[in-house]
Coordinates of C-alpha atoms in Angstrom, one line a residue:
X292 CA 127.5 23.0 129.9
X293 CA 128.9 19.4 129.9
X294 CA 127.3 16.9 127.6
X295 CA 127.0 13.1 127.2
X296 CA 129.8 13.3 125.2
X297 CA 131.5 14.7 128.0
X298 CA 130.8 11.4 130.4
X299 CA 132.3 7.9 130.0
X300 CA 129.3 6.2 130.1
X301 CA 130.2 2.3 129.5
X302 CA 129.0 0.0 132.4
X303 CA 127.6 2.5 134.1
X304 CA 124.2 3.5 135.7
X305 CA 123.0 7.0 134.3
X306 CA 119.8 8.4 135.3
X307 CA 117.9 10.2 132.6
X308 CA 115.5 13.1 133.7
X309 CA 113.2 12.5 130.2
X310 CA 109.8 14.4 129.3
X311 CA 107.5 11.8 128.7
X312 CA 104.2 13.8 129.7
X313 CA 102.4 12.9 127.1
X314 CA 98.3 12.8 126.5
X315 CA 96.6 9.6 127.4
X316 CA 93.1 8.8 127.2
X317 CA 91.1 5.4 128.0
X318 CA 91.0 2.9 125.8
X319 CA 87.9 1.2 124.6
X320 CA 89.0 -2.5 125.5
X321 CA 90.5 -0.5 128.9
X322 CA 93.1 0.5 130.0
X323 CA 95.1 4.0 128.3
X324 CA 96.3 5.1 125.4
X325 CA 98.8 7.8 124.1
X326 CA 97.0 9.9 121.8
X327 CA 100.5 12.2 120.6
X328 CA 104.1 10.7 121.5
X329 CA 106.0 13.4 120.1
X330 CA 107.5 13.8 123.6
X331 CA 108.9 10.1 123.7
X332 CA 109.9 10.5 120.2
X333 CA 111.9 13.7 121.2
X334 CA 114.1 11.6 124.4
X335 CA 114.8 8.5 121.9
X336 CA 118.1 9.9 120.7
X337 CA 119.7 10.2 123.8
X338 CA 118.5 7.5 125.5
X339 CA 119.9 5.2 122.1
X340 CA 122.9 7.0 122.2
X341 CA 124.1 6.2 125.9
X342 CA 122.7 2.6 125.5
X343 CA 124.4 2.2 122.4
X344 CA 127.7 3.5 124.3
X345 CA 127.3 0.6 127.2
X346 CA 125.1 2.5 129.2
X347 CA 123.0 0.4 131.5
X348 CA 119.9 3.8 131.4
X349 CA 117.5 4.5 133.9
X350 CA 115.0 7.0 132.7
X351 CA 112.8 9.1 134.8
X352 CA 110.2 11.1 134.0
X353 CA 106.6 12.8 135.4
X354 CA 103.2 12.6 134.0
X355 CA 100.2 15.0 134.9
X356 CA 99.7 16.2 138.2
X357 CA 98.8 13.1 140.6
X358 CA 99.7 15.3 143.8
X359 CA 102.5 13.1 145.7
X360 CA 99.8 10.0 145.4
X361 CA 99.9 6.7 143.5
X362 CA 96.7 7.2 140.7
X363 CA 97.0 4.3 138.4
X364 CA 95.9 6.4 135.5
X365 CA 98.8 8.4 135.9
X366 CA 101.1 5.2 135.6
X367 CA 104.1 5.5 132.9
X368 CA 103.3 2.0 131.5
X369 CA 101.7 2.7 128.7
X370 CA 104.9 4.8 128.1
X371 CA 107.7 2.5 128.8
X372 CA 105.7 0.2 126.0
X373 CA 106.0 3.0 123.4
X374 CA 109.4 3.8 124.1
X375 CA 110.3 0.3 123.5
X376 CA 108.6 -0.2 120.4
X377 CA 110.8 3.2 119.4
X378 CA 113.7 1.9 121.0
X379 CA 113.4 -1.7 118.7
X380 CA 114.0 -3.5 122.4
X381 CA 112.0 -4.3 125.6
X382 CA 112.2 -1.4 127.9
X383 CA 112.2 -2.7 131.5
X384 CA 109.4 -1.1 134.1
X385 CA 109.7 -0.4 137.9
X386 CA 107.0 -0.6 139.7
X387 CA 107.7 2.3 141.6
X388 CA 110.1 5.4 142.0
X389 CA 112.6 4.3 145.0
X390 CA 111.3 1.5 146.0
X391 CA 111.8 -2.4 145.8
X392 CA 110.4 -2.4 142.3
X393 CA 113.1 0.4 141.4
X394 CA 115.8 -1.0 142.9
X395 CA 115.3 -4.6 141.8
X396 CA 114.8 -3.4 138.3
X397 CA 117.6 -1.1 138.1
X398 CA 119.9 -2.9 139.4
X399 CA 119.2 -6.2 137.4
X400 CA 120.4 -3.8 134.0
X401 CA 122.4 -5.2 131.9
X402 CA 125.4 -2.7 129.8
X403 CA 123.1 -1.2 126.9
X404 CA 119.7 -2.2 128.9
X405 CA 117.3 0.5 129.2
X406 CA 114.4 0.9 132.4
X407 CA 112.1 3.4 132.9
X408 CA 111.1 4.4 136.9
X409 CA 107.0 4.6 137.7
X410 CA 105.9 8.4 137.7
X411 CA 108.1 10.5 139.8
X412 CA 105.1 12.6 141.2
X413 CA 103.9 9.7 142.7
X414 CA 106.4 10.9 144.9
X415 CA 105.8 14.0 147.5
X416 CA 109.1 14.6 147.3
X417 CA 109.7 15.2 143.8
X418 CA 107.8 18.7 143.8
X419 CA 107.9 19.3 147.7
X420 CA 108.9 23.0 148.4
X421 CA 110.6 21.9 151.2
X422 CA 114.2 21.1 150.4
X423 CA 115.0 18.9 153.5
X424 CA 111.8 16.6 152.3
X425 CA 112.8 17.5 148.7
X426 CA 116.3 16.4 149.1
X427 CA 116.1 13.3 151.5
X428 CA 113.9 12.3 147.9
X429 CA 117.0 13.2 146.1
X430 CA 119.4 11.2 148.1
X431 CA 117.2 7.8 147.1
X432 CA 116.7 8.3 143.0
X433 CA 120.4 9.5 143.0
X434 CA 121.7 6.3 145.1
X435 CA 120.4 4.4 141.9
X436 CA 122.6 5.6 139.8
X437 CA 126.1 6.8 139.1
X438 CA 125.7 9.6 136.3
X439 CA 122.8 11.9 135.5
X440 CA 122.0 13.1 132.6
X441 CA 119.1 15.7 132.1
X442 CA 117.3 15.6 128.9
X443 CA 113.7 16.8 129.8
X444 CA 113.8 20.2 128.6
X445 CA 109.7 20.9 129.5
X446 CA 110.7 20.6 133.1
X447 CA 113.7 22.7 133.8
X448 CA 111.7 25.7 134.7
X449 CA 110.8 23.5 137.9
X450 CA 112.9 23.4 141.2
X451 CA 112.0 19.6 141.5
X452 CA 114.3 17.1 142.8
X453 CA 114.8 15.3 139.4
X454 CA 115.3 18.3 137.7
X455 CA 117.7 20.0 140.6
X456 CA 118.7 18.4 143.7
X457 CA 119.8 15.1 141.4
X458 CA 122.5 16.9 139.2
X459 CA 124.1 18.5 142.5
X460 CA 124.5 15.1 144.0
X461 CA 126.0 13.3 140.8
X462 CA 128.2 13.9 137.8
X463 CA 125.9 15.5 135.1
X464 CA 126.0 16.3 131.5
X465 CA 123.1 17.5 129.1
X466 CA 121.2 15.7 126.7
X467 CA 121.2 15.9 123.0
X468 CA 117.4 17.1 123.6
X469 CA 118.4 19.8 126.0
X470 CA 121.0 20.9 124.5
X471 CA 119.2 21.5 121.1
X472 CA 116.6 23.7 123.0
X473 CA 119.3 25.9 124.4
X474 CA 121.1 26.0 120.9
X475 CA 118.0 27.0 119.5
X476 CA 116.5 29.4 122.0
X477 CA 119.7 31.4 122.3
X478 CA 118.8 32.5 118.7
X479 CA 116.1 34.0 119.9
X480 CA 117.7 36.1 122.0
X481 CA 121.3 36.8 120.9
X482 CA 122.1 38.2 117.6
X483 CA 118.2 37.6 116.7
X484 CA 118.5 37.6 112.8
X485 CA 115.4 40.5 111.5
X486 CA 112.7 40.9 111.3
X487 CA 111.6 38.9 114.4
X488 CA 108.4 38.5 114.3
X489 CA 106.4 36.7 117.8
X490 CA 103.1 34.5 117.4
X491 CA 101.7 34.5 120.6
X492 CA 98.1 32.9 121.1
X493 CA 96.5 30.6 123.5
X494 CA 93.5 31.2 126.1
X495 CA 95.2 33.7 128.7
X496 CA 97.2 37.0 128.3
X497 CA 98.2 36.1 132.3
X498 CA 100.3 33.5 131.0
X499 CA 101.8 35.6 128.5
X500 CA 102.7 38.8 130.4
X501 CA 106.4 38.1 131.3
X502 CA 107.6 37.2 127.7
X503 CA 105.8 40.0 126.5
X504 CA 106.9 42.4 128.7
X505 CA 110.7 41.0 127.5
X506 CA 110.0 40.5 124.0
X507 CA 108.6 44.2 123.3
X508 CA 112.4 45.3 123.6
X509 CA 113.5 42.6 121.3
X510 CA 110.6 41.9 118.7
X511 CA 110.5 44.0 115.7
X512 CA 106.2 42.5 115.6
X513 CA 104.4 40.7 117.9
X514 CA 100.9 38.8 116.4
X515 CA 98.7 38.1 119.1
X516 CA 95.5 35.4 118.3
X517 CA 93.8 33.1 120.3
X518 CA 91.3 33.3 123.5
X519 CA 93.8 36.3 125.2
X520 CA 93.2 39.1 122.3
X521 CA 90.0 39.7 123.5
X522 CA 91.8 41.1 126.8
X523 CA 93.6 43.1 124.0
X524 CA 90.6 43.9 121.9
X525 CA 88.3 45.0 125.1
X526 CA 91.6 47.4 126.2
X527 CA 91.1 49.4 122.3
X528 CA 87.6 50.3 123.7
X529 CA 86.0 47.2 121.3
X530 CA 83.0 44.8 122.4
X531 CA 83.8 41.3 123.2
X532 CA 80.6 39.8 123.7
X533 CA 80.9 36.7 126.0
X534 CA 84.6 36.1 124.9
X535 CA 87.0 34.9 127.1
X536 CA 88.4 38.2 128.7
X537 CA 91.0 39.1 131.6
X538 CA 89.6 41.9 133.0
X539 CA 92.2 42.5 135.7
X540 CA 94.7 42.6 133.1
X541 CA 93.2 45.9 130.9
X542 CA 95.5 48.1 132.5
X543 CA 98.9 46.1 131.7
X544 CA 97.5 45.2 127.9
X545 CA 97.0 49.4 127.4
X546 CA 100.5 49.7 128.8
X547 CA 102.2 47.1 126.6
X548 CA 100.6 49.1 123.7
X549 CA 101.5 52.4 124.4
X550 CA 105.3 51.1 124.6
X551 CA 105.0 49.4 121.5
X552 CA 103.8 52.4 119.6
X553 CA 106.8 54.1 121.8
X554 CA 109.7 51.7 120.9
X555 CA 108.1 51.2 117.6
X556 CA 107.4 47.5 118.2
X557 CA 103.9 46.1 115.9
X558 CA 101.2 45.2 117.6
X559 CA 99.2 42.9 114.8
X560 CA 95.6 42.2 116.0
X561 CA 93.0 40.1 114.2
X562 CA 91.1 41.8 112.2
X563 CA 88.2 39.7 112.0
X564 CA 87.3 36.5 114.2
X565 CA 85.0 33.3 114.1
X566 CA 82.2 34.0 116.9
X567 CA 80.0 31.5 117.8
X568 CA 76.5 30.7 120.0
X569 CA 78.3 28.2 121.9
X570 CA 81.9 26.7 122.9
X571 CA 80.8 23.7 120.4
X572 CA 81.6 22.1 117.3
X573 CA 77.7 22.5 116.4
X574 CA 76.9 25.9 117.5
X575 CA 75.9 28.4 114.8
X576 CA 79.4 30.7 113.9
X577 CA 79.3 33.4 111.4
X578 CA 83.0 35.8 110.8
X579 CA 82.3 39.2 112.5
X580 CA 84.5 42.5 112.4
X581 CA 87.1 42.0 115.3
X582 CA 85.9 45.3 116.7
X583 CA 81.9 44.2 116.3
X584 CA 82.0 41.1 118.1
X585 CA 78.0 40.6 118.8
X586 CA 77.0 40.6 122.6
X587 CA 75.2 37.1 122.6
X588 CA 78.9 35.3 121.1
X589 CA 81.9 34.4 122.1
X590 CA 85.2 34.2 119.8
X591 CA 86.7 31.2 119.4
X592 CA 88.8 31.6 116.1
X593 CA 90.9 34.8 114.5
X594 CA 89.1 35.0 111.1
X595 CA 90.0 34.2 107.4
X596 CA 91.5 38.0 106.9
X597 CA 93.0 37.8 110.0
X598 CA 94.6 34.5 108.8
X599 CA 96.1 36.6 105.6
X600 CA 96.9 39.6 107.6
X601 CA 99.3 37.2 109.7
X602 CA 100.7 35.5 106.9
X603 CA 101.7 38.6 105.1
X604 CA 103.0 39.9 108.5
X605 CA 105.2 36.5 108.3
X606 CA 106.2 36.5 104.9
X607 CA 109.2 38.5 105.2
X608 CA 110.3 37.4 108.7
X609 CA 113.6 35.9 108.9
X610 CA 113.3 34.8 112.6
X611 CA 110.2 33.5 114.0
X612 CA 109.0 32.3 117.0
X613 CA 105.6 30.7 117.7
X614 CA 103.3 29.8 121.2
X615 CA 99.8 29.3 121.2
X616 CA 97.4 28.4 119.0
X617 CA 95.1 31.2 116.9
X618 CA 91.6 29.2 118.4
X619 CA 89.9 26.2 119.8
X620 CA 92.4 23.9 116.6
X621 CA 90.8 21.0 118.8
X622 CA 87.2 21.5 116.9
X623 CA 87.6 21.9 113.2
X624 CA 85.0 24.9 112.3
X625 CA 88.0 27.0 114.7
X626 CA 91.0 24.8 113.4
X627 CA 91.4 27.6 110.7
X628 CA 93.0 30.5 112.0
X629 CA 95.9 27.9 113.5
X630 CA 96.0 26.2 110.1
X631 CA 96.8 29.9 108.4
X632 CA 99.5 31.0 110.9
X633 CA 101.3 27.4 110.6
X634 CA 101.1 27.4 106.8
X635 CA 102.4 31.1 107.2
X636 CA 106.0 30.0 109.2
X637 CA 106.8 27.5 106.6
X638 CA 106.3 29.5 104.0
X639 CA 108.3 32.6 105.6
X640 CA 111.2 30.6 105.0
X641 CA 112.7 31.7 108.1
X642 CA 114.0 30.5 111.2
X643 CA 111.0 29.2 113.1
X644 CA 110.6 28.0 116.5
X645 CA 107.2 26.5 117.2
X646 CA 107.2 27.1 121.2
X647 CA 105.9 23.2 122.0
X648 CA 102.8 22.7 124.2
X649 CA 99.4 23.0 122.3
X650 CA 101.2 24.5 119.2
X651 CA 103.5 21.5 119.0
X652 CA 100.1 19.5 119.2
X653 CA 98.2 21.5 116.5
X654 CA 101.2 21.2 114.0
X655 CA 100.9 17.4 114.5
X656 CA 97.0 17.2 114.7
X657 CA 96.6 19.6 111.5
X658 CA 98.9 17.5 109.6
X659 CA 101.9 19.6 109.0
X660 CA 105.1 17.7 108.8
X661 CA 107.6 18.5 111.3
X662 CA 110.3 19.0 109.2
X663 CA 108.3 22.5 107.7
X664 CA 109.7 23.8 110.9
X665 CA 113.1 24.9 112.0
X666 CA 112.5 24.0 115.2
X667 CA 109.7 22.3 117.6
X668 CA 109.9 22.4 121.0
X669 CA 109.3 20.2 123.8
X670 CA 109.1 22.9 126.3
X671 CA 106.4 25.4 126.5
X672 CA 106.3 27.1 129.7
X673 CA 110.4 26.7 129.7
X674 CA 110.7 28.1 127.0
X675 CA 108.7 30.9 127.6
X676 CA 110.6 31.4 130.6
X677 CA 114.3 31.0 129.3
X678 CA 112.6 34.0 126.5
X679 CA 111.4 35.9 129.7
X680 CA 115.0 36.0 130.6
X681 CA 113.9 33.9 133.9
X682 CA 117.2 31.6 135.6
X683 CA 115.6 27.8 135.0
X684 CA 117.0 25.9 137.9
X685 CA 117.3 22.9 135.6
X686 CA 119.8 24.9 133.4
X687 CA 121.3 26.0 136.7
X688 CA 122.1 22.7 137.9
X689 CA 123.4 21.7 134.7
X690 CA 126.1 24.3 134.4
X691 CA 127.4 24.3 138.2

């Protein structure tokens, strides 16, 4: 795989496929407001690095999931404004995708100028599943450019036209971002130094069944925490009270466990958990036995034991890799269990991986300084699918 420093980049127009989805939420004085810019932060050093090299760079990028139509709250302005104040220099904004705006804009660039396109799913034909309307798409945001460069790592896993048809109509190289991600999830998968242990948490064990189904022939221990071990839980026979709970998936959780206790792979479950009245802040929580979870409550932490218990499990790690938080981190009477497991990978002293997505998003809300970390990633369900051992059709194009 080609990379910027692959390209001869001065005077000419290179297209950057960034990840820029970012939260937003309204601002008291109106309009929106980024609430975590990790993201932007992440495609700075590529985007500096081409403009510092002469490059006149047109980033693209998506935000949300505004269905092919023009929502204004969905707009990238608030994010062309950030990136510029990162960027030390005005960052010029189209209008639109392939449009007048874009065109105008892009074509007005100055060497070492930097623009950023409106959302590009504000266009149907950015996600279309038809490749004929996908494409004719592809043929207009590559006619604005002359290079392409794809640095958004969180979308690869997406046959989109930024993210495929582009790089087969234009020379291509990856970004510094990308290419980090690849770097780093390759040792996760070849010549994995042990023991590997795998965090996995979040609401649903659906989500999850691929890259567990891949890691139980690779993990030497797999943690599971958050809302899908009560799927896991209910499978051992255990009540779950009004816990969040797959019931279609019972048969494939008993099936992962007997092939653990087969190929000799550890299954670590909480051992206690935070249940509460109510999915609130306020409602009345006690810690219960993870296998005496009361009828009338719902789960919505792994417990203080269940925090050690992990921990320990981490300490002698010397790969790690983590997705999905342990509870509801968002409200801070279930922020706890998250806390413990993050505290636990830095002080493993391993090789840790924090899988991006709402883990990325609780190491920064918690307060835990990036550089604890190995690694954090900007691309949840990609990476999940590169450690799946899935083909990502942004990787694809990349390498052709």
């Amino acid at each position: 795989m080609r990379t910027i420093d692959d390209l001869d980049v001065a005077g000419k127009r290179v297209l950057v496929r960034a990840d820029l989805n970012v939260p937003l939420e309204d601002a008291p004085g109106g309009g929106r407001t980024i609430t975590d810019d990790g993201r932007i932060r992440a495609s700075v050093p590529t985007i500096r690095a081409l403009r510092e090299r002469g490059a006149r760079v047109i980033v693209c990028a998506h935000l949300g999931r505004p269905k092919g139509e023009v929502k204004p709250e969905f707009s990238l302005a608030p994010v062309a404004a950030r990136l510029g104040e990162l960027l030390g220099g005005e960052v010029a904004f189209a209008a639109d995708v392939v449009g007048d705006s874009a065109r105008a804009v892009t074509g007005g660039l100055a060497d070492g100028q930097v623009a950023l396109l409106e959302n590009l799913r504000f266009e149907p034909g950015e996600t279309s599943k038809d490749d004929a309307e996908r494409g004719a798409f592809a043929d207009r945001l590559a006619g604005l450019a002359e290079l392409y460069v794809g640095d958004g790592f969180g979308a690869v896993h997406r046959r989109h036209a930024s993210v495929y048809d582009v790089p087969l109509r234009l020379p291509h190289a990856a970004g510094g971002l990308i290419a980090t991600e690849v770097d780093v999830l390759r040792k996760l998968t070849e010549d994995v130094a042990r023991p590997y242990a795998v965090v996995l948490g979040g609401s649903k064990v659906s989500d999850k069944l691929g890259v567990i189904d891949n890691l139980l022939g690779k993990a030497d221990r797999i943690l599971i925490g958050g809302g899908m071990v009560f799927t896991f839980l209910k499978a051992q026979g255990h009540e779950v009270g009004k816990s969040l709970l797959e019931e279609d998936q019972l048969g494939t959780v008993r099936e992962y466990l007997r092939r653990a206790a087969d190929t000799g792979v550890e299954f670590v479950l909480p051992v206690d958990i935070v249940a509460a009245t109510a999915f609130a802040a306020d409602a009345e929580h006690d810690v219960v036995a993870a296998d005496a979870i009361p009828a009338d409550r719902l789960g919505l932490d792994i417990g203080p034991e269940s925090g050690k218990l992990f921990a320990a499990r981490l300490a002698d790690a010397a790969t790690v890799f983590w997705n999905g938080p342990m509870g509801v981190f968002e409200m801070e009477p279930y922020s706890h269990g998250t806390r413990a497991v993050a505290q636990g990978l830095i002080d493993s002293g391993a090789f840790t991986v924090v899988g991006g997505g709402d883990s990325a998003a609780a190491v920064r809300r918690l307060g835990f300084a990036e550089t604890g970390f190995s690694h954090i990633s900007t691309g949840g369900g990609a990476s999940l699918e590169y450690l799946e051992g899935k083909t990502l059709p942004g990787l694809q194009a990349l390498e052709d």
